[in-house]
Coordinates of C-alpha atoms and ligand atoms in Angstrom, one line a residue:
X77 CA 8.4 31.9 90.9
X78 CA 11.8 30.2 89.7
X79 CA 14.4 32.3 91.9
X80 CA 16.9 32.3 88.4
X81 CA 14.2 32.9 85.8
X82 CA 12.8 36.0 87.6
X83 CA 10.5 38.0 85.9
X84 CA 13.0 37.8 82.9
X85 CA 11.8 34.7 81.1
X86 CA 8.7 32.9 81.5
X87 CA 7.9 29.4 80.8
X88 CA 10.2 26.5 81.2
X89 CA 10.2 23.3 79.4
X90 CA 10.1 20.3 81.5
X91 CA 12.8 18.3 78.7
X92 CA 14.5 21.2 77.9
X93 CA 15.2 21.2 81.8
X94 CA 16.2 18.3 81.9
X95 CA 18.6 18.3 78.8
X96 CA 20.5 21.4 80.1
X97 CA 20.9 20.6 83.8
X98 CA 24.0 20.0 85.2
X99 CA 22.6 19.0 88.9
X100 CA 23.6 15.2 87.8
X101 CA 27.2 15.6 88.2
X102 CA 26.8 18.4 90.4
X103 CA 26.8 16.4 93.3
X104 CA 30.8 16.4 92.9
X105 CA 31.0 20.2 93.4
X106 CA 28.2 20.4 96.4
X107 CA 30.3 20.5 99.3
X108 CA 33.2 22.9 97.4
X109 CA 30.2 25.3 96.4
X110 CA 29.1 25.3 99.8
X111 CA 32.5 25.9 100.6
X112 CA 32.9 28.9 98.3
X113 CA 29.5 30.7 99.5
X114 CA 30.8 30.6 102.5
X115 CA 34.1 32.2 101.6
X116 CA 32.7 34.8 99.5
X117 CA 29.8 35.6 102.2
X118 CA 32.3 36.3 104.3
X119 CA 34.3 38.4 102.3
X120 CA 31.4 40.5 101.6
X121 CA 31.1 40.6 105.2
X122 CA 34.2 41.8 105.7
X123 CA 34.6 44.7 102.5
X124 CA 31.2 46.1 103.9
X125 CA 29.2 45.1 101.4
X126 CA 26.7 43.1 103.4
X127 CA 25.8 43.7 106.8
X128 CA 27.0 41.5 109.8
X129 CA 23.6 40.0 110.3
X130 CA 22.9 39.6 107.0
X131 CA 26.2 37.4 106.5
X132 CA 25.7 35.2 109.9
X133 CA 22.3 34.4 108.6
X134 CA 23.8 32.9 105.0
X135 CA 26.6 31.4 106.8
X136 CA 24.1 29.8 109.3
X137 CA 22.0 28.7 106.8
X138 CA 25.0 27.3 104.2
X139 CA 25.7 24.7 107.1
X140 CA 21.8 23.8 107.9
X141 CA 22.2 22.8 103.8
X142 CA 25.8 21.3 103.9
X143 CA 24.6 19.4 107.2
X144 CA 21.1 18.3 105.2
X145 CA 23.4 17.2 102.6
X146 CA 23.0 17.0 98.8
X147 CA 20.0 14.0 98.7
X148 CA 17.8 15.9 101.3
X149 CA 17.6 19.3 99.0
X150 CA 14.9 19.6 95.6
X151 CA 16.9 19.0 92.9
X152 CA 14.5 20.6 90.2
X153 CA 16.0 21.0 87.2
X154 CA 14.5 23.7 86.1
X155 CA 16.7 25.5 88.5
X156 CA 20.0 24.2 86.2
X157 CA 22.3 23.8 88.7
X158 CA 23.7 23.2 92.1
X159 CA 24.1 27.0 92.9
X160 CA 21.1 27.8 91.9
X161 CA 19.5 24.7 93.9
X162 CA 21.5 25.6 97.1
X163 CA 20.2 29.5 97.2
X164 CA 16.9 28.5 96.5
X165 CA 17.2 26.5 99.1
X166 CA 19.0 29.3 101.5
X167 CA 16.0 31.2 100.3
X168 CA 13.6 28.9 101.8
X169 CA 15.6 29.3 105.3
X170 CA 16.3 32.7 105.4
X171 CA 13.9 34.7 102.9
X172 CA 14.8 37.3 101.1
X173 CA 18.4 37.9 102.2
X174 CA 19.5 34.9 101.0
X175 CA 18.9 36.5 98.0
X176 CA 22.3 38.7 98.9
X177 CA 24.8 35.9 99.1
X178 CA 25.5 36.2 95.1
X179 CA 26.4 40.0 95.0
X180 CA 29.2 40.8 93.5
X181 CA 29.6 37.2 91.9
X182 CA 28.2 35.4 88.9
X183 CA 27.9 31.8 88.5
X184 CA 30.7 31.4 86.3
X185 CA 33.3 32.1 88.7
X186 CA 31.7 30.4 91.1
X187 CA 31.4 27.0 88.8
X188 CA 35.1 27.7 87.9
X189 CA 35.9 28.0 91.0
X190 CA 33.7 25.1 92.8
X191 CA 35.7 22.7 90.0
X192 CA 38.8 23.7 91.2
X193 CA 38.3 22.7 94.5
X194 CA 36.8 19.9 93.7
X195 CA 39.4 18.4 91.3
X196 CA 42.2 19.4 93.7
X197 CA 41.4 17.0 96.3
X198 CA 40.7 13.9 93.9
X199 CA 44.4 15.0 92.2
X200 CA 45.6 14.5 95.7
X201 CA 43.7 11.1 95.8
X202 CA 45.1 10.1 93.0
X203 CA 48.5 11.2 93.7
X204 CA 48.2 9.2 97.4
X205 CA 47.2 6.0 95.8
X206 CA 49.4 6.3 92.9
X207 CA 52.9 6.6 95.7
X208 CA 51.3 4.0 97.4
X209 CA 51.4 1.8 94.8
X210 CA 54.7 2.8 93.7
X211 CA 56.2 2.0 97.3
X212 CA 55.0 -1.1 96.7
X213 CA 56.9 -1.7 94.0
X214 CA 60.1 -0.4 95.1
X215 CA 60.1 -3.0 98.1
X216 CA 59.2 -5.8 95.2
X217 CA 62.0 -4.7 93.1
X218 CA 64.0 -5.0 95.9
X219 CA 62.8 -8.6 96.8
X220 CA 63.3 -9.5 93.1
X221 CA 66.7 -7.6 92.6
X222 CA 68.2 -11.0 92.2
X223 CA 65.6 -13.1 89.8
X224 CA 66.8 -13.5 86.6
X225 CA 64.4 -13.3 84.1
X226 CA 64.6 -12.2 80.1
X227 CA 63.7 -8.3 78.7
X228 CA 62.4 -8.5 75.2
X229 CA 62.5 -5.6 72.3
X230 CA 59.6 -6.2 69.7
X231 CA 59.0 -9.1 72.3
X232 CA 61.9 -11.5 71.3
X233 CA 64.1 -12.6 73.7
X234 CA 66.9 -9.8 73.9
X235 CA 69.0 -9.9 77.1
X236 CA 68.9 -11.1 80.8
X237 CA 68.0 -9.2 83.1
X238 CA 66.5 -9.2 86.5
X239 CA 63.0 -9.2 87.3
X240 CA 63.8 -6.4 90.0
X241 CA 65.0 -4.4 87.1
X242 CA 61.8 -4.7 85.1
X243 CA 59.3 -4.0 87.9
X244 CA 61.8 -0.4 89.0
X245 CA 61.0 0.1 85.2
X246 CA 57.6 0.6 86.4
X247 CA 58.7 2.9 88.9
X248 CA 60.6 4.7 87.0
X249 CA 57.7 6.0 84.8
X250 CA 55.0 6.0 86.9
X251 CA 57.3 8.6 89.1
X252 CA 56.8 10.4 86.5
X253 CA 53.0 10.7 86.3
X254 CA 53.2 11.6 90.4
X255 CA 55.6 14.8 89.1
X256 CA 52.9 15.8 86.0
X257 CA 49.7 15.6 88.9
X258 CA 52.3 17.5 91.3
X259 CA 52.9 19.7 88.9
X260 CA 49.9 20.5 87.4
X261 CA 48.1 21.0 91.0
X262 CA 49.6 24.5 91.1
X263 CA 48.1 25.1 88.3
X264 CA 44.8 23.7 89.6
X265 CA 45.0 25.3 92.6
X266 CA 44.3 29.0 91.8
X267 CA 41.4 30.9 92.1
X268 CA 39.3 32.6 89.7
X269 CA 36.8 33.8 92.2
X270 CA 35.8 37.8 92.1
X271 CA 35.8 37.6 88.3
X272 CA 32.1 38.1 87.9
X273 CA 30.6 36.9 84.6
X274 CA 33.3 37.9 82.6
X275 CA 34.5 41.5 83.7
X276 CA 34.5 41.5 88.0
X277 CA 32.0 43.8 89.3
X278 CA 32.1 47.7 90.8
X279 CA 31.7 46.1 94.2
X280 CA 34.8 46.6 96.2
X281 CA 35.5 42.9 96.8
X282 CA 38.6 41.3 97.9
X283 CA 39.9 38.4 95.7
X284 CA 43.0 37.7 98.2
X285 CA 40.8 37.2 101.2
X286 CA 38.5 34.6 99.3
X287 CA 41.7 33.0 97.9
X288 CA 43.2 32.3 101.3
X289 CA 39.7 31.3 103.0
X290 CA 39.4 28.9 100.3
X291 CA 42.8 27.5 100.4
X292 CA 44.1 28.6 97.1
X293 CA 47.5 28.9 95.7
X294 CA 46.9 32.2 94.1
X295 CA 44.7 34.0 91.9
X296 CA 43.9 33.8 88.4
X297 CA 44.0 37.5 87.8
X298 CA 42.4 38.1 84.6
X299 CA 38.4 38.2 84.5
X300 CA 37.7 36.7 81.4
X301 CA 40.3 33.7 81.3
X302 CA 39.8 32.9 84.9
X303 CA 35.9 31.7 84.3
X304 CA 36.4 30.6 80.5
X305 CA 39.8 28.6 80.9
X306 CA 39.9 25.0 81.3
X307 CA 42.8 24.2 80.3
X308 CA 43.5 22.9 84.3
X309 CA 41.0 20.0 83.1
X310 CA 42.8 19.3 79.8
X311 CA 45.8 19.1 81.4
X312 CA 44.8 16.6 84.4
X313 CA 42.9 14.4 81.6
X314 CA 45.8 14.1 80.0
X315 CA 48.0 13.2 83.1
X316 CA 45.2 10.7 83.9
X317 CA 45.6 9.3 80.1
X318 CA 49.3 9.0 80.3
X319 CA 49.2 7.3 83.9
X320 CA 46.2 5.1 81.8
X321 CA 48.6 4.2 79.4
X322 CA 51.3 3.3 81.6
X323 CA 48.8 1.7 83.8
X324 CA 47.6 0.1 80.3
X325 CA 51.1 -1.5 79.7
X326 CA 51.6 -3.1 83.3
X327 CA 48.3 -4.7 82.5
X328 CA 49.5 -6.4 79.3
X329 CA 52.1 -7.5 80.7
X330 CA 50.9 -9.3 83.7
X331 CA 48.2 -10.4 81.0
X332 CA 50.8 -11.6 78.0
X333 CA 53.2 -13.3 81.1
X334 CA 50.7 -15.3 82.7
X335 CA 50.0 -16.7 79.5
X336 CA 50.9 -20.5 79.6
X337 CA 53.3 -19.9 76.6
X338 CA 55.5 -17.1 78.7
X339 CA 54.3 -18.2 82.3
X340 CA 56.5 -16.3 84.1
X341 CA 53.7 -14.8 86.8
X342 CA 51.1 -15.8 88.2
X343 CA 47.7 -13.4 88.6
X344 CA 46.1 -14.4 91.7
X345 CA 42.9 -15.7 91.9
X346 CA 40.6 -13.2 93.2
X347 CA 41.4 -10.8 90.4
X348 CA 40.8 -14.1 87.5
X349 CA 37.6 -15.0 86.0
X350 CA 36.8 -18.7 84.8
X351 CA 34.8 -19.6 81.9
X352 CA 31.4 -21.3 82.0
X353 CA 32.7 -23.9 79.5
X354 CA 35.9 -24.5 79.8
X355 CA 36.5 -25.7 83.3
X356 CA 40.4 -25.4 83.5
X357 CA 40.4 -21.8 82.7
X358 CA 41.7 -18.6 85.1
X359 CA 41.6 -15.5 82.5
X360 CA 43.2 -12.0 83.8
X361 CA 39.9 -10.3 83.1
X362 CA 40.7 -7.9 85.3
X363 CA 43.7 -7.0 84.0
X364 CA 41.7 -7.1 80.2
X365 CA 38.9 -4.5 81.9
X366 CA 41.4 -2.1 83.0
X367 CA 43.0 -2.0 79.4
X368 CA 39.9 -1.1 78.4
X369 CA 38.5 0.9 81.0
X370 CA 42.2 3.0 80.4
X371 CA 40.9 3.1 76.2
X372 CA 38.3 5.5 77.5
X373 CA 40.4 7.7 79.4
X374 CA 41.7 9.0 75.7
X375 CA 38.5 9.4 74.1
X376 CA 37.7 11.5 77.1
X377 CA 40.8 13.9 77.1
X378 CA 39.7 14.2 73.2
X379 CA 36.2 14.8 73.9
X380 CA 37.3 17.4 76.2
X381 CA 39.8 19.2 73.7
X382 CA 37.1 18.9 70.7
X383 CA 34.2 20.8 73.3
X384 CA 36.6 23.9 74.2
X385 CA 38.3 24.3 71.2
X386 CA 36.5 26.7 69.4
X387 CA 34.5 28.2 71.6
X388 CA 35.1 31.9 72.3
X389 CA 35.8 33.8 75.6
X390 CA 34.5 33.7 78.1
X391 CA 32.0 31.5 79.7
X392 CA 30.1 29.5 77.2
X393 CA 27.4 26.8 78.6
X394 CA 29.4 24.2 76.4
X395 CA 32.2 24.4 79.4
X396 CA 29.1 21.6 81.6
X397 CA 29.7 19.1 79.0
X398 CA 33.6 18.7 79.9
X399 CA 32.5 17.7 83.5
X400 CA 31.4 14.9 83.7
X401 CA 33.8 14.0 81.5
X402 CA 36.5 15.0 84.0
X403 CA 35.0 12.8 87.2
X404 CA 34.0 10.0 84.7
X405 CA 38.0 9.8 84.4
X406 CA 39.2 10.4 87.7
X407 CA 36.6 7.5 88.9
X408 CA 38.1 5.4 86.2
X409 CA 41.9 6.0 87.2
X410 CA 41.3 5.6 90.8
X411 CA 39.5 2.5 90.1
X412 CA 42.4 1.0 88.2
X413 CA 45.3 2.1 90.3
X414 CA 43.9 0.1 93.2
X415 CA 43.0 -2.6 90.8
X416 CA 46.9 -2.6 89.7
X417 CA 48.5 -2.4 92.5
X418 CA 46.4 -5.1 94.1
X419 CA 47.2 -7.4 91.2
X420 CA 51.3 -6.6 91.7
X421 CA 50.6 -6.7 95.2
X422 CA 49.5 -10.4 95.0
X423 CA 51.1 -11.1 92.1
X424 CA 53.4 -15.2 92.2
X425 CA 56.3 -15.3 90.3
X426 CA 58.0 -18.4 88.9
X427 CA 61.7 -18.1 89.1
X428 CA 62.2 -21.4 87.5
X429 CA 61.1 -20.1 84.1
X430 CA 62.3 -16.8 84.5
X431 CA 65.5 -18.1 84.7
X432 CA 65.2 -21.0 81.7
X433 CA 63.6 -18.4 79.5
X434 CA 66.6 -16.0 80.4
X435 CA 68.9 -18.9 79.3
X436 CA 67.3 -20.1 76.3
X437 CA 67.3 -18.5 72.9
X438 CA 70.9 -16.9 72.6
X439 CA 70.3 -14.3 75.0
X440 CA 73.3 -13.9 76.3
X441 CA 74.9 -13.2 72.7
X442 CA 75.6 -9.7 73.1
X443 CA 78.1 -9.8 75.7
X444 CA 79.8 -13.0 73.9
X445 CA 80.5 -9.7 71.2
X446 CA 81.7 -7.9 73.7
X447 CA 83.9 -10.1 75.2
X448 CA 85.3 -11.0 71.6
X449 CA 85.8 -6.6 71.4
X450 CA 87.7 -6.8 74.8
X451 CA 89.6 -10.1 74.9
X452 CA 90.6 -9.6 70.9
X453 CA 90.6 -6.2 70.7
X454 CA 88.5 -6.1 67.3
X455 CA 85.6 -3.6 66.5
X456 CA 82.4 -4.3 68.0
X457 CA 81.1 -4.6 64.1
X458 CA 82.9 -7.6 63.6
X459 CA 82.2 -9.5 66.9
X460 CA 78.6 -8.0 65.9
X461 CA 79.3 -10.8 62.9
X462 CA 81.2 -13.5 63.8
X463 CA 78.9 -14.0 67.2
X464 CA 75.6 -13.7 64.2
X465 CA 77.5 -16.9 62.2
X466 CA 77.8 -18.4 65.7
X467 CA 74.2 -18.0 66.3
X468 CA 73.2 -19.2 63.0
X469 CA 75.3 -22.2 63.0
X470 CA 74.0 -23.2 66.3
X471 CA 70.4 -23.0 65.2
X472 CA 71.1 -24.9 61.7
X473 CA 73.1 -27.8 63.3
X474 CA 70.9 -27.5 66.9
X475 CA 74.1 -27.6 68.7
X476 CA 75.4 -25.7 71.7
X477 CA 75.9 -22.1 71.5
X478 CA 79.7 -22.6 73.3
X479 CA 81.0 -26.0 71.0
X480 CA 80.1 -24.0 68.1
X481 CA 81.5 -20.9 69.2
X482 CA 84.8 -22.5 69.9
X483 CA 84.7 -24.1 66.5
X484 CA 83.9 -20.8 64.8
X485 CA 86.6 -19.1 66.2
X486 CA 89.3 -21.5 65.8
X487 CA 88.4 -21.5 62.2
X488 CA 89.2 -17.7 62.1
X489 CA 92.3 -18.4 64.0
X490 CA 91.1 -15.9 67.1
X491 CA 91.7 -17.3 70.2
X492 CA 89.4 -16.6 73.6
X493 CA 90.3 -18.7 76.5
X494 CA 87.3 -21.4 77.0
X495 CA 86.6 -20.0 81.0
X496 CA 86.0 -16.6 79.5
X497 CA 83.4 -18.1 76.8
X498 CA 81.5 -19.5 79.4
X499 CA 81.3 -16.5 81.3
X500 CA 80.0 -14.6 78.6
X501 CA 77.2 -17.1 78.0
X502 CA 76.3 -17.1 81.7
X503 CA 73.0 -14.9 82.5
X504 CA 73.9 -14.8 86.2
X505 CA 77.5 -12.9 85.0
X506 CA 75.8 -11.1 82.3
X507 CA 73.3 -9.5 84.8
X508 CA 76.4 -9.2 87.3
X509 CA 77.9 -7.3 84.8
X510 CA 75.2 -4.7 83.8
X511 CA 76.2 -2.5 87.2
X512 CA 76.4 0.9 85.2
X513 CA 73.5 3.6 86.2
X514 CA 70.4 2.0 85.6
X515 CA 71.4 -1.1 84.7
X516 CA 69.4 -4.5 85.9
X517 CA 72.6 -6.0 88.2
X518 CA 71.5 -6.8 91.8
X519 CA 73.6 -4.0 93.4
X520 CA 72.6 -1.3 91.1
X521 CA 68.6 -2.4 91.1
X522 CA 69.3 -2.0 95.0
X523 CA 70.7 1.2 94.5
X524 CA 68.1 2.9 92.3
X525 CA 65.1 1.8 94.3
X526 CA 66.4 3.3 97.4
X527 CA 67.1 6.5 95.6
X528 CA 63.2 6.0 94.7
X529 CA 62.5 5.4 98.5
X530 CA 63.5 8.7 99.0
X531 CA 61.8 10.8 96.4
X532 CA 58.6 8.7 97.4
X533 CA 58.9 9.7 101.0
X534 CA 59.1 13.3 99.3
X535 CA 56.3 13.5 97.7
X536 CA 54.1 11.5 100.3
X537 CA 55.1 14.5 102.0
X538 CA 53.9 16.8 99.6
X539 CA 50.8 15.4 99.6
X540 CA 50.3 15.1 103.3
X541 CA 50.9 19.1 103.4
X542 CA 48.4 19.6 101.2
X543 CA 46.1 17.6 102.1
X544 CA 46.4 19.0 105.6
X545 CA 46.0 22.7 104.7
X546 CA 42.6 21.6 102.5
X547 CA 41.2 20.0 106.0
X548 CA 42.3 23.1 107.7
X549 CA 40.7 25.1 105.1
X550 CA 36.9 22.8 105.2
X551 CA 37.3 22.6 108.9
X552 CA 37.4 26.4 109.1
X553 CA 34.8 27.8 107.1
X554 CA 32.5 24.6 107.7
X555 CA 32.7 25.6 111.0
X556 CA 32.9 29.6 110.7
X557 CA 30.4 31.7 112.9
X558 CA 29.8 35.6 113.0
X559 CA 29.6 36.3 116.6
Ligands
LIG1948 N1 26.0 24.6 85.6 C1 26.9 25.5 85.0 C2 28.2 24.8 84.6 O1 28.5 23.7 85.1 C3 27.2 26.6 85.9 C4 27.4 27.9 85.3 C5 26.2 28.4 84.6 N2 26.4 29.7 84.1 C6 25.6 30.2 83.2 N3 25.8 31.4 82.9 N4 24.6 29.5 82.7 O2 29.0 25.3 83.8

C-alpha cells in the first residue's frame, strides 16, 4: 500500500505521478528535511508526545537515510515528494513507528520549513562569493587609483576620470546587493515549523525548541501565513535579479571596452571564444552568456510573482512550481559571480588608450567653464556658453581646443592667464581636482576603497557567524543520539 494514499484514495496514475511530483528538485531540500525530522522528533521526544524509544529509533533511522544519501533511496513518484519518500523509507527500517515521526506536523510546514533551510545556506553562498569578489575589486581600484581613463553619459565622452574610480563604482553598488541578501536572511531565517496544515495541532508541541535545534532566527507565529507565505523567495529572486542586473552591466562593459573601437581592456583568453571562420577573432562570449543567463533571472522572479499571486491562504500545491524556479536562479547567480569576478580578476588594461581617449574629444571642457566662473567671476551659464563656441569652433576649423580658446576670449575681451588654460585642459589636473566625497581623484578613490575594506571585513564576518552556527546546528542534530 502507498504509505500517503492510505486507504483514502485508490489508484494512482503513472503520468499523473509524474506530472505532480516534486522529488526532481527535491534533492535540494533532502538533507534540510532530514534535518527537520530530526528536530521535530526530538521535540516530540521531549513534550511527551512520543516515547524515548520510539524517538531514538526515528532519529537512528533518519541518519541510516541521511548517511544512504538521496541516490540510494526509491524515488517513486507516486509518493510526491521527498517527505513522503524519506518516511517510507524510515518505514522500511523501523516498521510501524516510523509511522509516528509526522504527529503533530503536516507537510506544509515541513516543505516551508525544509526551503528555508535550504535557501539560507546558498544566501550565505552567495553572499561569500559576492564579498569575495568585491575585495577583489577594492584592491584593483586601488592599483588603478591613478589610470586615467574617460566616464561616458549616454556613452559620449563626458569627463576624465580614473579607472580606479570606475571599478569602486562597482563596489559601490554591488555593496549594496551584500546588504539586500543580508538583510533579507532574517527574514529567511524564521521558522514556520509547528504550524500544521494550516491551523497547528492540539498536540502540546514546542515551536521554540524546534526553532533553536534547527538554527532559526525566530518563529513565524501565525499558522496560516507561516506555511502559505513565500514572499522570503520573492524577495531573494529579486535580490538575485538586481545583483543580475548589476552583474549584467559589468558584463557590457568589459564586452563594449574590449571592443577594438574603445579597447581599453583586455578579456583574457580563457574566458574568449574564437570563431570557426574568422581566424583573428577572440569574442567575450562569456561575458555575452552571462548577460543572458542574468535575462532569465527576471523572467524567473516574474514567474514566481505571477504563480503566488492569486492564490488564496494557505498552502496551495501551486507553491512546488516556485521551486525550482528559486534554485534554477541561485545556480545561475552563483555561476556568474564566479564567472565575473574571474574575468575582472584577469582582466589587462591598456593605460595608453585610457589616457588618449581621456584626452581626446573635449573632455576636459567642463572645468575650462569652471575655471572661466572662478578666474572671471561670471555665472557658470555663460562659461556654460562661451566654452560651447570654443568647442564648436575648434571642431569647424579642426584646430586646438587652447589656440582657439585664447582667441575666443580675447575676442570678448576676458582675460584668463595662458598657465591657467592649460591646467584646465589637463586630465591629470582635472582628475587631481575632483577630491570632493566620491569623486575619481587618486587620494579620494584611495580613501573610499579603504572605507570599503572595512565594511567588507564586516560583513565577511557576518557571514562567517552564520555560517558557523548552521554547521553547529547540522553537526548537532546529524549527530544527536537518545541515550
Ligand atoms: N512537495 C510539496 C511542495 O513542494 C510538499 C508539500 C505537499 N503538501 C501537500 N499538502 N500536498 O510544496
Amino acid at each position: 500500500m502507498n504509505i500517503l494514499r492510505g486507504k483514502r484514495l485508490r489508484n494512482v496514475k503513472e503520468d499523473v505521478a509524474r506530472y505532480t511530483t516534486s522529488l526532481s528538485f527535491d534533492k535540494e531540500i533532502f538533507e534540510a528535511d532530514i534535518l527537520c525530522d530530526i528536530a521535530h522528533t526530538i521535540m516530540l521526544y521531549k513534550q511527551e508526545i512520543i516515547k524515548k524509544e520510539e524517538a531514538k529509533k526515528i532519529i537512528e533511522g533518519l541518519k541510516e537515510i541521511y548517511n544512504k544519501g538521496l541516490g540510494n533511496l526509491n524515488l517513486d513518484p507516486t509518493l510526491d515528494d521527498i517527505h513522503m519518500v524519506i518516511e517510507s523509507e524510515l518505514h522500511k527500517l523501523i516498521g510501524d513507528v516510523a509511522g509516528k515521526m509526522h504527529t503533530g506536523r503536516s507537510r506544509n510546514d515541513e516543505v516551508a520549513t525544509d526551503l528555508r533551510i535550504a535557501l539560507r545556506e546558498k544566501i550565505l553562498k552567495i553572499l561569500k562569493l559576492l564579498i569575495d569578489m568585491v575585495d577583489n575589486l577594492t584592491d584593483m581600484a586601488i592599483e588603478y587609483k591613478d589610470v586615467i581613463t574617460v566616464g561616458y553619459t549616454h556613452l559620449q565622452h563626458a569627463q576624465p576620470i580614473t579607472y580606479g574610480h570606475l571599478i569602486l563604482s562597482y563596489v559601490s553598488m554591488l555593496l549594496r546587493d551584500i546588504e539586500r541578501f543580508l538583510d533579507s536572511y532574517k527574514r529567511v531565517n524564521l521558522s514556520p515549523l509547528g504550524s500544521g496544515a494550516l491551523a497547528t495541532t492540539g498536540f502540546n508541541i514546542d515551536r521554540e525548541l524546534t526553532k533553536e535545534l534547527l538554527g532559526f532566527d525566530d518563529l513565524i507565529k501565525n499558522s496560516i501565513d507561516a506555511v502559505s507565505t513565500r514572499d522570503f523567495i520573492l524577495e531573494t529572486l529579486s535580490n538575485i535579479s538586481i545583483l543580475g542586473t548589476n552583474l549584467s552591466k559589468i558584463c557590457e562593459e568589459l564586452i563594449l571596452f574590449s571592443t577594438y573601437e574603445f579597447n581599453t581592456v583586455e578579456i583574457a583568453d580563457e574566458y574568449c571564444s574564437t570563431s570557426s571562420i574568422m581566424p583573428q577573432k577572440k569574442n567575450p562570449d562569456v561575458a555575452e552568456i552571462a548577460r543572458a543567463k542574468l535575462s532569465s533571472l527576471n523572467g524567473n522572479l516574474v514567474s514566481a510573482l505571477t504563480i503566488l499571486k492569486a492564490l488564496p491562504n494557505a498552502y496551495n500545491r501551486d507553491l512546488q512550481e516556485v521551486t525550482p524556479i528559486l534554485w534554477d536562479s541561485t545556480y545561475k547567480i552563483i555561476d556568474t559571480i564566479k564567472m565575473v569576478d574571474g574575468m575582472l580578476k584577469t582582466l589587462k588594461i591598456n593605460k595608453d588608450r585610457m589616457e588618449f581617449l581621456a584626452k581626446a574629444n573635449y573632455s576636459t571642457a567642463t572645468e575650462l567653464a569652471d575655471t572661466l566662473v572662478r578666474y572671471l567671476d561670471i555665472p557658470f551659464r555663460k562659461a556654460h556658453n562661451i566654452v560651447g563656441e570654443i568647442v564648436r569652433k575648434s571642431i569647424e576649423e579642426r584646430r586646438e581646443m587652447l589656440e582657439v580658446a585664447k582667441e575666443v576670449l580675447k575676442e570678448k575681451n576676458l582675460e584668463v592667464p595662458e598657465d591657467l588654460l592649460i591646467k584646465a585642459l589637463d586630465v591629470h589636473e582635472n582628475v587631481k581636482l575632483r577630491k570632493v566625497i566620491g569623486g575619481p581623484a587618486p587620494e579620494e578613490v584611495e580613501r573610499r576603497a579603504k572605507e570599503f575594506k572595512e565594511r567588507i571585513k564586516e560583513y565577511k564576518k557576518i557571514v562567517e557567524e552564520k555560517e558557523e552556527k548552521i554547521r553547529e546546528v547540522k553537526n548537532k542534530l546529524l549527530n544527536y543520539s537518545i541515550n
